[in-house]
Amino acid sequence: IYVLPTHPERKVLLTVDRGNPAGEILDRITLIDITDKTTPSIFWEQKQDFGILPGYGYIKDITGDEYPELVSSWGGTRALDNSIWLYTFSGEKFVPLPILEGHGREPNELINNSYLDEIVDIDNDSIFELIAIYQKGDQSFKETYKYNGKEYYLWKKEEAR
């Protein structure tokens, strides 16, 4: 259960749903507002329509601005289907957090054809770096992304071993 900083009285529950209830495809990552326990409602939702499954959802202030970011992971049977998506909380809702040189199909998609290896504060500045393993053909690269106050950018790229 998470508390949103602009509304400390509001509580949200992060769920990762994989399934096919009653013949309906229901693969999604959802934040459910449970402030009023008698009538929970969807606060935010991410669905994918290209045949991949949700991996995980993660909420933490990774940019050091005291507002939470949401990191979501999606994957399929092919490495090409693996991707990481970033969102930042902006007052009332989560909005895409841009990533430069992220290889994705969308501006807030970190990587297509990779996986997130680590979210870590390398330089102890309270801003977390994202470390991803990116595959291109038969080569793998370890890519580190840093936050510049507005977006994440590719800071370091090296061959993965």
JSON list of C-alpha atoms in Angstrom, two decimals:
[
{"chain": "A", "resi": 1, "resn": "ILE", "atom": "CA", "xyz": [0.00, 0.00, 0.00]},
{"chain": "A", "resi": 2, "resn": "TYR", "atom": "CA", "xyz": [1.37, 3.40, -1.01]},
{"chain": "A", "resi": 3, "resn": "VAL", "atom": "CA", "xyz": [0.47, 6.91, 0.12]},
{"chain": "A", "resi": 4, "resn": "LEU", "atom": "CA", "xyz": [0.53, 9.63, -2.54]},
{"chain": "A", "resi": 5, "resn": "PRO", "atom": "CA", "xyz": [2.54, 12.71, -1.44]},
{"chain": "A", "resi": 6, "resn": "THR", "atom": "CA", "xyz": [0.09, 15.32, -2.70]},
{"chain": "A", "resi": 7, "resn": "HIS", "atom": "CA", "xyz": [-2.80, 13.52, -0.99]},
{"chain": "A", "resi": 8, "resn": "PRO", "atom": "CA", "xyz": [-1.50, 11.89, 2.22]},
{"chain": "A", "resi": 9, "resn": "GLU", "atom": "CA", "xyz": [-5.01, 10.69, 3.02]},
{"chain": "A", "resi": 10, "resn": "ARG", "atom": "CA", "xyz": [-5.16, 8.71, -0.25]},
{"chain": "A", "resi": 11, "resn": "LYS", "atom": "CA", "xyz": [-3.95, 5.12, -0.25]},
{"chain": "A", "resi": 12, "resn": "VAL", "atom": "CA", "xyz": [-3.33, 3.07, -3.38]},
{"chain": "A", "resi": 13, "resn": "LEU", "atom": "CA", "xyz": [-2.63, -0.62, -3.86]},
{"chain": "A", "resi": 14, "resn": "LEU", "atom": "CA", "xyz": [-0.33, -1.79, -6.68]},
{"chain": "A", "resi": 15, "resn": "THR", "atom": "CA", "xyz": [-1.49, -4.96, -8.42]},
{"chain": "A", "resi": 16, "resn": "VAL", "atom": "CA", "xyz": [-0.01, -7.00, -11.25]},
{"chain": "A", "resi": 17, "resn": "ASP", "atom": "CA", "xyz": [-2.70, -9.07, -12.96]},
{"chain": "A", "resi": 18, "resn": "ARG", "atom": "CA", "xyz": [-1.98, -11.95, -15.28]},
{"chain": "A", "resi": 19, "resn": "GLY", "atom": "CA", "xyz": [-4.85, -14.04, -16.39]},
{"chain": "A", "resi": 20, "resn": "ASN", "atom": "CA", "xyz": [-7.75, -14.76, -18.56]},
{"chain": "A", "resi": 21, "resn": "PRO", "atom": "CA", "xyz": [-10.87, -14.70, -16.34]},
{"chain": "A", "resi": 22, "resn": "ALA", "atom": "CA", "xyz": [-14.09, -15.65, -18.12]},
{"chain": "A", "resi": 23, "resn": "GLY", "atom": "CA", "xyz": [-12.35, -15.62, -21.49]},
{"chain": "A", "resi": 24, "resn": "GLU", "atom": "CA", "xyz": [-11.28, -11.97, -21.10]},
{"chain": "A", "resi": 25, "resn": "ILE", "atom": "CA", "xyz": [-7.64, -11.00, -21.44]},
{"chain": "A", "resi": 26, "resn": "LEU", "atom": "CA", "xyz": [-6.70, -9.20, -18.24]},
{"chain": "A", "resi": 27, "resn": "ASP", "atom": "CA", "xyz": [-2.97, -8.54, -18.30]},
{"chain": "A", "resi": 28, "resn": "ARG", "atom": "CA", "xyz": [-2.32, -5.22, -16.60]},
{"chain": "A", "resi": 29, "resn": "ILE", "atom": "CA", "xyz": [-0.53, -3.28, -13.89]},
{"chain": "A", "resi": 30, "resn": "THR", "atom": "CA", "xyz": [-2.98, -1.28, -11.82]},
{"chain": "A", "resi": 31, "resn": "LEU", "atom": "CA", "xyz": [-3.02, 1.18, -8.94]},
{"chain": "A", "resi": 32, "resn": "ILE", "atom": "CA", "xyz": [-6.29, 0.80, -7.06]},
{"chain": "A", "resi": 33, "resn": "ASP", "atom": "CA", "xyz": [-7.45, 3.65, -4.82]},
{"chain": "A", "resi": 34, "resn": "ILE", "atom": "CA", "xyz": [-8.42, 1.97, -1.55]},
{"chain": "A", "resi": 35, "resn": "THR", "atom": "CA", "xyz": [-8.94, 5.14, 0.50]},
{"chain": "A", "resi": 36, "resn": "ASP", "atom": "CA", "xyz": [-12.64, 4.26, 0.73]},
{"chain": "A", "resi": 37, "resn": "LYS", "atom": "CA", "xyz": [-12.51, 0.52, 1.36]},
{"chain": "A", "resi": 38, "resn": "THR", "atom": "CA", "xyz": [-16.18, 0.08, 0.48]},
{"chain": "A", "resi": 39, "resn": "THR", "atom": "CA", "xyz": [-15.75, 1.40, -3.07]},
{"chain": "A", "resi": 40, "resn": "PRO", "atom": "CA", "xyz": [-12.22, 0.84, -4.41]},
{"chain": "A", "resi": 41, "resn": "SER", "atom": "CA", "xyz": [-11.56, 2.42, -7.80]},
{"chain": "A", "resi": 42, "resn": "ILE", "atom": "CA", "xyz": [-8.87, 2.29, -10.47]},
{"chain": "A", "resi": 43, "resn": "PHE", "atom": "CA", "xyz": [-6.48, 5.22, -10.02]},
{"chain": "A", "resi": 44, "resn": "TRP", "atom": "CA", "xyz": [-4.03, 4.29, -12.80]},
{"chain": "A", "resi": 45, "resn": "GLU", "atom": "CA", "xyz": [-3.74, 1.38, -15.19]},
{"chain": "A", "resi": 46, "resn": "GLN", "atom": "CA", "xyz": [-1.31, 0.15, -17.82]},
{"chain": "A", "resi": 47, "resn": "LYS", "atom": "CA", "xyz": [-2.34, -2.50, -20.34]},
{"chain": "A", "resi": 48, "resn": "GLN", "atom": "CA", "xyz": [-0.41, -3.79, -23.30]},
{"chain": "A", "resi": 49, "resn": "ASP", "atom": "CA", "xyz": [-2.10, -5.03, -26.41]},
{"chain": "A", "resi": 50, "resn": "PHE", "atom": "CA", "xyz": [0.78, -6.71, -28.20]},
{"chain": "A", "resi": 51, "resn": "GLY", "atom": "CA", "xyz": [0.76, -10.10, -26.46]},
{"chain": "A", "resi": 52, "resn": "ILE", "atom": "CA", "xyz": [3.18, -9.61, -23.58]},
{"chain": "A", "resi": 53, "resn": "LEU", "atom": "CA", "xyz": [2.68, -10.23, -19.86]},
{"chain": "A", "resi": 54, "resn": "PRO", "atom": "CA", "xyz": [3.27, -7.90, -16.91]},
{"chain": "A", "resi": 55, "resn": "GLY", "atom": "CA", "xyz": [6.34, -8.74, -14.87]},
{"chain": "A", "resi": 56, "resn": "TYR", "atom": "CA", "xyz": [6.29, -6.39, -11.91]},
{"chain": "A", "resi": 57, "resn": "GLY", "atom": "CA", "xyz": [5.39, -2.92, -10.74]},
{"chain": "A", "resi": 58, "resn": "TYR", "atom": "CA", "xyz": [7.62, -0.89, -8.45]},
{"chain": "A", "resi": 59, "resn": "ILE", "atom": "CA", "xyz": [6.93, 2.50, -6.80]},
{"chain": "A", "resi": 60, "resn": "LYS", "atom": "CA", "xyz": [9.77, 4.55, -5.34]},
{"chain": "A", "resi": 61, "resn": "ASP", "atom": "CA", "xyz": [11.18, 8.07, -5.56]},
{"chain": "A", "resi": 62, "resn": "ILE", "atom": "CA", "xyz": [14.08, 7.35, -7.90]},
{"chain": "A", "resi": 63, "resn": "THR", "atom": "CA", "xyz": [14.59, 10.95, -9.13]},
{"chain": "A", "resi": 64, "resn": "GLY", "atom": "CA", "xyz": [15.11, 12.57, -5.71]},
{"chain": "A", "resi": 65, "resn": "ASP", "atom": "CA", "xyz": [12.18, 15.00, -6.05]},
{"chain": "A", "resi": 66, "resn": "GLU", "atom": "CA", "xyz": [10.16, 13.47, -3.17]},
{"chain": "A", "resi": 67, "resn": "TYR", "atom": "CA", "xyz": [7.47, 12.26, -5.61]},
{"chain": "A", "resi": 68, "resn": "PRO", "atom": "CA", "xyz": [7.15, 8.61, -6.50]},
{"chain": "A", "resi": 69, "resn": "GLU", "atom": "CA", "xyz": [8.02, 7.09, -9.84]},
{"chain": "A", "resi": 70, "resn": "LEU", "atom": "CA", "xyz": [6.43, 3.92, -11.12]},
{"chain": "A", "resi": 71, "resn": "VAL", "atom": "CA", "xyz": [8.59, 1.38, -12.90]},
{"chain": "A", "resi": 72, "resn": "SER", "atom": "CA", "xyz": [6.77, -1.40, -14.73]},
{"chain": "A", "resi": 73, "resn": "SER", "atom": "CA", "xyz": [8.18, -4.46, -16.44]},
{"chain": "A", "resi": 74, "resn": "TRP", "atom": "CA", "xyz": [6.63, -6.40, -19.30]},
{"chain": "A", "resi": 75, "resn": "GLY", "atom": "CA", "xyz": [7.91, -9.49, -21.03]},
{"chain": "A", "resi": 76, "resn": "GLY", "atom": "CA", "xyz": [7.08, -12.19, -23.48]},
{"chain": "A", "resi": 77, "resn": "THR", "atom": "CA", "xyz": [8.52, -15.40, -24.79]},
{"chain": "A", "resi": 78, "resn": "ARG", "atom": "CA", "xyz": [10.98, -13.53, -27.03]},
{"chain": "A", "resi": 79, "resn": "ALA", "atom": "CA", "xyz": [13.65, -11.15, -25.72]},
{"chain": "A", "resi": 80, "resn": "LEU", "atom": "CA", "xyz": [12.30, -8.61, -28.21]},
{"chain": "A", "resi": 81, "resn": "ASP", "atom": "CA", "xyz": [9.12, -8.41, -26.12]},
{"chain": "A", "resi": 82, "resn": "ASN", "atom": "CA", "xyz": [10.88, -7.40, -22.87]},
{"chain": "A", "resi": 83, "resn": "SER", "atom": "CA", "xyz": [10.57, -3.76, -21.86]},
{"chain": "A", "resi": 84, "resn": "ILE", "atom": "CA", "xyz": [10.65, -1.39, -18.90]},
{"chain": "A", "resi": 85, "resn": "TRP", "atom": "CA", "xyz": [8.33, 1.62, -18.64]},
{"chain": "A", "resi": 86, "resn": "LEU", "atom": "CA", "xyz": [8.81, 4.69, -16.40]},
{"chain": "A", "resi": 87, "resn": "TYR", "atom": "CA", "xyz": [6.16, 7.06, -15.05]},
{"chain": "A", "resi": 88, "resn": "THR", "atom": "CA", "xyz": [6.40, 9.94, -12.59]},
{"chain": "A", "resi": 89, "resn": "PHE", "atom": "CA", "xyz": [3.69, 11.27, -10.29]},
{"chain": "A", "resi": 90, "resn": "SER", "atom": "CA", "xyz": [2.57, 14.72, -11.35]},
{"chain": "A", "resi": 91, "resn": "GLY", "atom": "CA", "xyz": [0.08, 16.21, -8.91]},
{"chain": "A", "resi": 92, "resn": "GLU", "atom": "CA", "xyz": [-2.91, 13.99, -9.61]},
{"chain": "A", "resi": 93, "resn": "LYS", "atom": "CA", "xyz": [-1.70, 11.13, -11.81]},
{"chain": "A", "resi": 94, "resn": "PHE", "atom": "CA", "xyz": [1.24, 9.19, -13.15]},
{"chain": "A", "resi": 95, "resn": "VAL", "atom": "CA", "xyz": [2.58, 10.55, -16.46]},
{"chain": "A", "resi": 96, "resn": "PRO", "atom": "CA", "xyz": [5.32, 9.19, -18.76]},
{"chain": "A", "resi": 97, "resn": "LEU", "atom": "CA", "xyz": [8.89, 9.95, -17.65]},
{"chain": "A", "resi": 98, "resn": "PRO", "atom": "CA", "xyz": [11.03, 10.47, -20.78]},
{"chain": "A", "resi": 99, "resn": "ILE", "atom": "CA", "xyz": [14.11, 8.38, -21.48]},
{"chain": "A", "resi": 100, "resn": "LEU", "atom": "CA", "xyz": [16.62, 9.48, -24.13]},
{"chain": "A", "resi": 101, "resn": "GLU", "atom": "CA", "xyz": [18.19, 6.73, -26.25]},
{"chain": "A", "resi": 102, "resn": "GLY", "atom": "CA", "xyz": [16.02, 4.13, -24.55]},
{"chain": "A", "resi": 103, "resn": "HIS", "atom": "CA", "xyz": [15.56, 1.88, -27.63]},
{"chain": "A", "resi": 104, "resn": "GLY", "atom": "CA", "xyz": [11.83, 1.66, -26.94]},
{"chain": "A", "resi": 105, "resn": "ARG", "atom": "CA", "xyz": [8.74, 2.15, -29.05]},
{"chain": "A", "resi": 106, "resn": "GLU", "atom": "CA", "xyz": [7.48, 4.95, -26.77]},
{"chain": "A", "resi": 107, "resn": "PRO", "atom": "CA", "xyz": [9.35, 7.92, -25.18]},
{"chain": "A", "resi": 108, "resn": "ASN", "atom": "CA", "xyz": [8.97, 6.45, -21.67]},
{"chain": "A", "resi": 109, "resn": "GLU", "atom": "CA", "xyz": [9.88, 2.86, -22.63]},
{"chain": "A", "resi": 110, "resn": "LEU", "atom": "CA", "xyz": [13.39, 2.25, -21.38]},
{"chain": "A", "resi": 111, "resn": "ILE", "atom": "CA", "xyz": [14.33, -0.75, -23.39]},
{"chain": "A", "resi": 112, "resn": "ASN", "atom": "CA", "xyz": [12.79, -3.05, -25.92]},
{"chain": "A", "resi": 113, "resn": "ASN", "atom": "CA", "xyz": [14.73, -6.32, -26.09]},
{"chain": "A", "resi": 114, "resn": "SER", "atom": "CA", "xyz": [16.31, -6.14, -22.64]},
{"chain": "A", "resi": 115, "resn": "TYR", "atom": "CA", "xyz": [15.73, -6.34, -18.93]},
{"chain": "A", "resi": 116, "resn": "LEU", "atom": "CA", "xyz": [16.33, -4.03, -16.00]},
{"chain": "A", "resi": 117, "resn": "ASP", "atom": "CA", "xyz": [19.27, -5.35, -14.03]},
{"chain": "A", "resi": 118, "resn": "GLU", "atom": "CA", "xyz": [19.36, -2.86, -11.16]},
{"chain": "A", "resi": 119, "resn": "ILE", "atom": "CA", "xyz": [17.98, 0.41, -9.80]},
{"chain": "A", "resi": 120, "resn": "VAL", "atom": "CA", "xyz": [20.81, 1.79, -7.67]},
{"chain": "A", "resi": 121, "resn": "ASP", "atom": "CA", "xyz": [22.21, 5.12, -6.45]},
{"chain": "A", "resi": 122, "resn": "ILE", "atom": "CA", "xyz": [25.74, 4.77, -7.83]},
{"chain": "A", "resi": 123, "resn": "ASP", "atom": "CA", "xyz": [27.05, 8.19, -6.79]},
{"chain": "A", "resi": 124, "resn": "ASN", "atom": "CA", "xyz": [25.12, 8.65, -3.49]},
{"chain": "A", "resi": 125, "resn": "ASP", "atom": "CA", "xyz": [23.23, 11.76, -4.64]},
{"chain": "A", "resi": 126, "resn": "SER", "atom": "CA", "xyz": [19.76, 10.34, -3.75]},
{"chain": "A", "resi": 127, "resn": "ILE", "atom": "CA", "xyz": [18.98, 9.99, -7.46]},
{"chain": "A", "resi": 128, "resn": "PHE", "atom": "CA", "xyz": [18.87, 6.41, -8.67]},
{"chain": "A", "resi": 129, "resn": "GLU", "atom": "CA", "xyz": [20.53, 5.18, -11.84]},
{"chain": "A", "resi": 130, "resn": "LEU", "atom": "CA", "xyz": [18.93, 2.49, -13.99]},
{"chain": "A", "resi": 131, "resn": "ILE", "atom": "CA", "xyz": [21.15, -0.34, -15.20]},
{"chain": "A", "resi": 132, "resn": "ALA", "atom": "CA", "xyz": [19.79, -2.43, -18.04]},
{"chain": "A", "resi": 133, "resn": "ILE", "atom": "CA", "xyz": [21.12, -5.30, -20.09]},
{"chain": "A", "resi": 134, "resn": "TYR", "atom": "CA", "xyz": [20.34, -4.68, -23.75]},
{"chain": "A", "resi": 135, "resn": "GLN", "atom": "CA", "xyz": [20.66, -7.34, -26.43]},
{"chain": "A", "resi": 136, "resn": "LYS", "atom": "CA", "xyz": [21.40, -6.51, -30.05]},
{"chain": "A", "resi": 137, "resn": "GLY", "atom": "CA", "xyz": [21.84, -9.57, -32.21]},
{"chain": "A", "resi": 138, "resn": "ASP", "atom": "CA", "xyz": [24.23, -11.88, -30.40]},
{"chain": "A", "resi": 139, "resn": "GLN", "atom": "CA", "xyz": [25.84, -9.05, -28.41]},
{"chain": "A", "resi": 140, "resn": "SER", "atom": "CA", "xyz": [24.79, -7.87, -24.94]},
{"chain": "A", "resi": 141, "resn": "PHE", "atom": "CA", "xyz": [25.44, -4.43, -23.51]},
{"chain": "A", "resi": 142, "resn": "LYS", "atom": "CA", "xyz": [25.22, -3.09, -19.98]},
{"chain": "A", "resi": 143, "resn": "GLU", "atom": "CA", "xyz": [23.68, 0.38, -20.20]},
{"chain": "A", "resi": 144, "resn": "THR", "atom": "CA", "xyz": [23.51, 2.86, -17.31]},
{"chain": "A", "resi": 145, "resn": "TYR", "atom": "CA", "xyz": [20.93, 5.65, -17.41]},
{"chain": "A", "resi": 146, "resn": "LYS", "atom": "CA", "xyz": [21.19, 8.78, -15.24]},
{"chain": "A", "resi": 147, "resn": "TYR", "atom": "CA", "xyz": [18.54, 11.38, -14.47]},
{"chain": "A", "resi": 148, "resn": "ASN", "atom": "CA", "xyz": [19.26, 15.02, -15.40]},
{"chain": "A", "resi": 149, "resn": "GLY", "atom": "CA", "xyz": [16.32, 16.66, -13.62]},
{"chain": "A", "resi": 150, "resn": "LYS", "atom": "CA", "xyz": [14.00, 16.22, -16.59]},
{"chain": "A", "resi": 151, "resn": "GLU", "atom": "CA", "xyz": [14.60, 12.82, -18.16]},
{"chain": "A", "resi": 152, "resn": "TYR", "atom": "CA", "xyz": [16.78, 9.73, -18.00]},
{"chain": "A", "resi": 153, "resn": "TYR", "atom": "CA", "xyz": [19.62, 9.58, -20.54]},
{"chain": "A", "resi": 154, "resn": "LEU", "atom": "CA", "xyz": [22.17, 6.98, -21.58]},
{"chain": "A", "resi": 155, "resn": "TRP", "atom": "CA", "xyz": [25.24, 7.79, -19.48]},
{"chain": "A", "resi": 156, "resn": "LYS", "atom": "CA", "xyz": [27.43, 4.73, -19.96]},
{"chain": "A", "resi": 157, "resn": "LYS", "atom": "CA", "xyz": [27.42, 1.75, -22.32]},
{"chain": "A", "resi": 158, "resn": "GLU", "atom": "CA", "xyz": [29.75, -1.23, -22.12]},
{"chain": "A", "resi": 159, "resn": "GLU", "atom": "CA", "xyz": [29.80, -4.76, -23.43]},
{"chain": "A", "resi": 160, "resn": "ALA", "atom": "CA", "xyz": [28.18, -7.13, -20.93]},
{"chain": "A", "resi": 161, "resn": "ARG", "atom": "CA", "xyz": [30.12, -10.18, -19.88]}
]
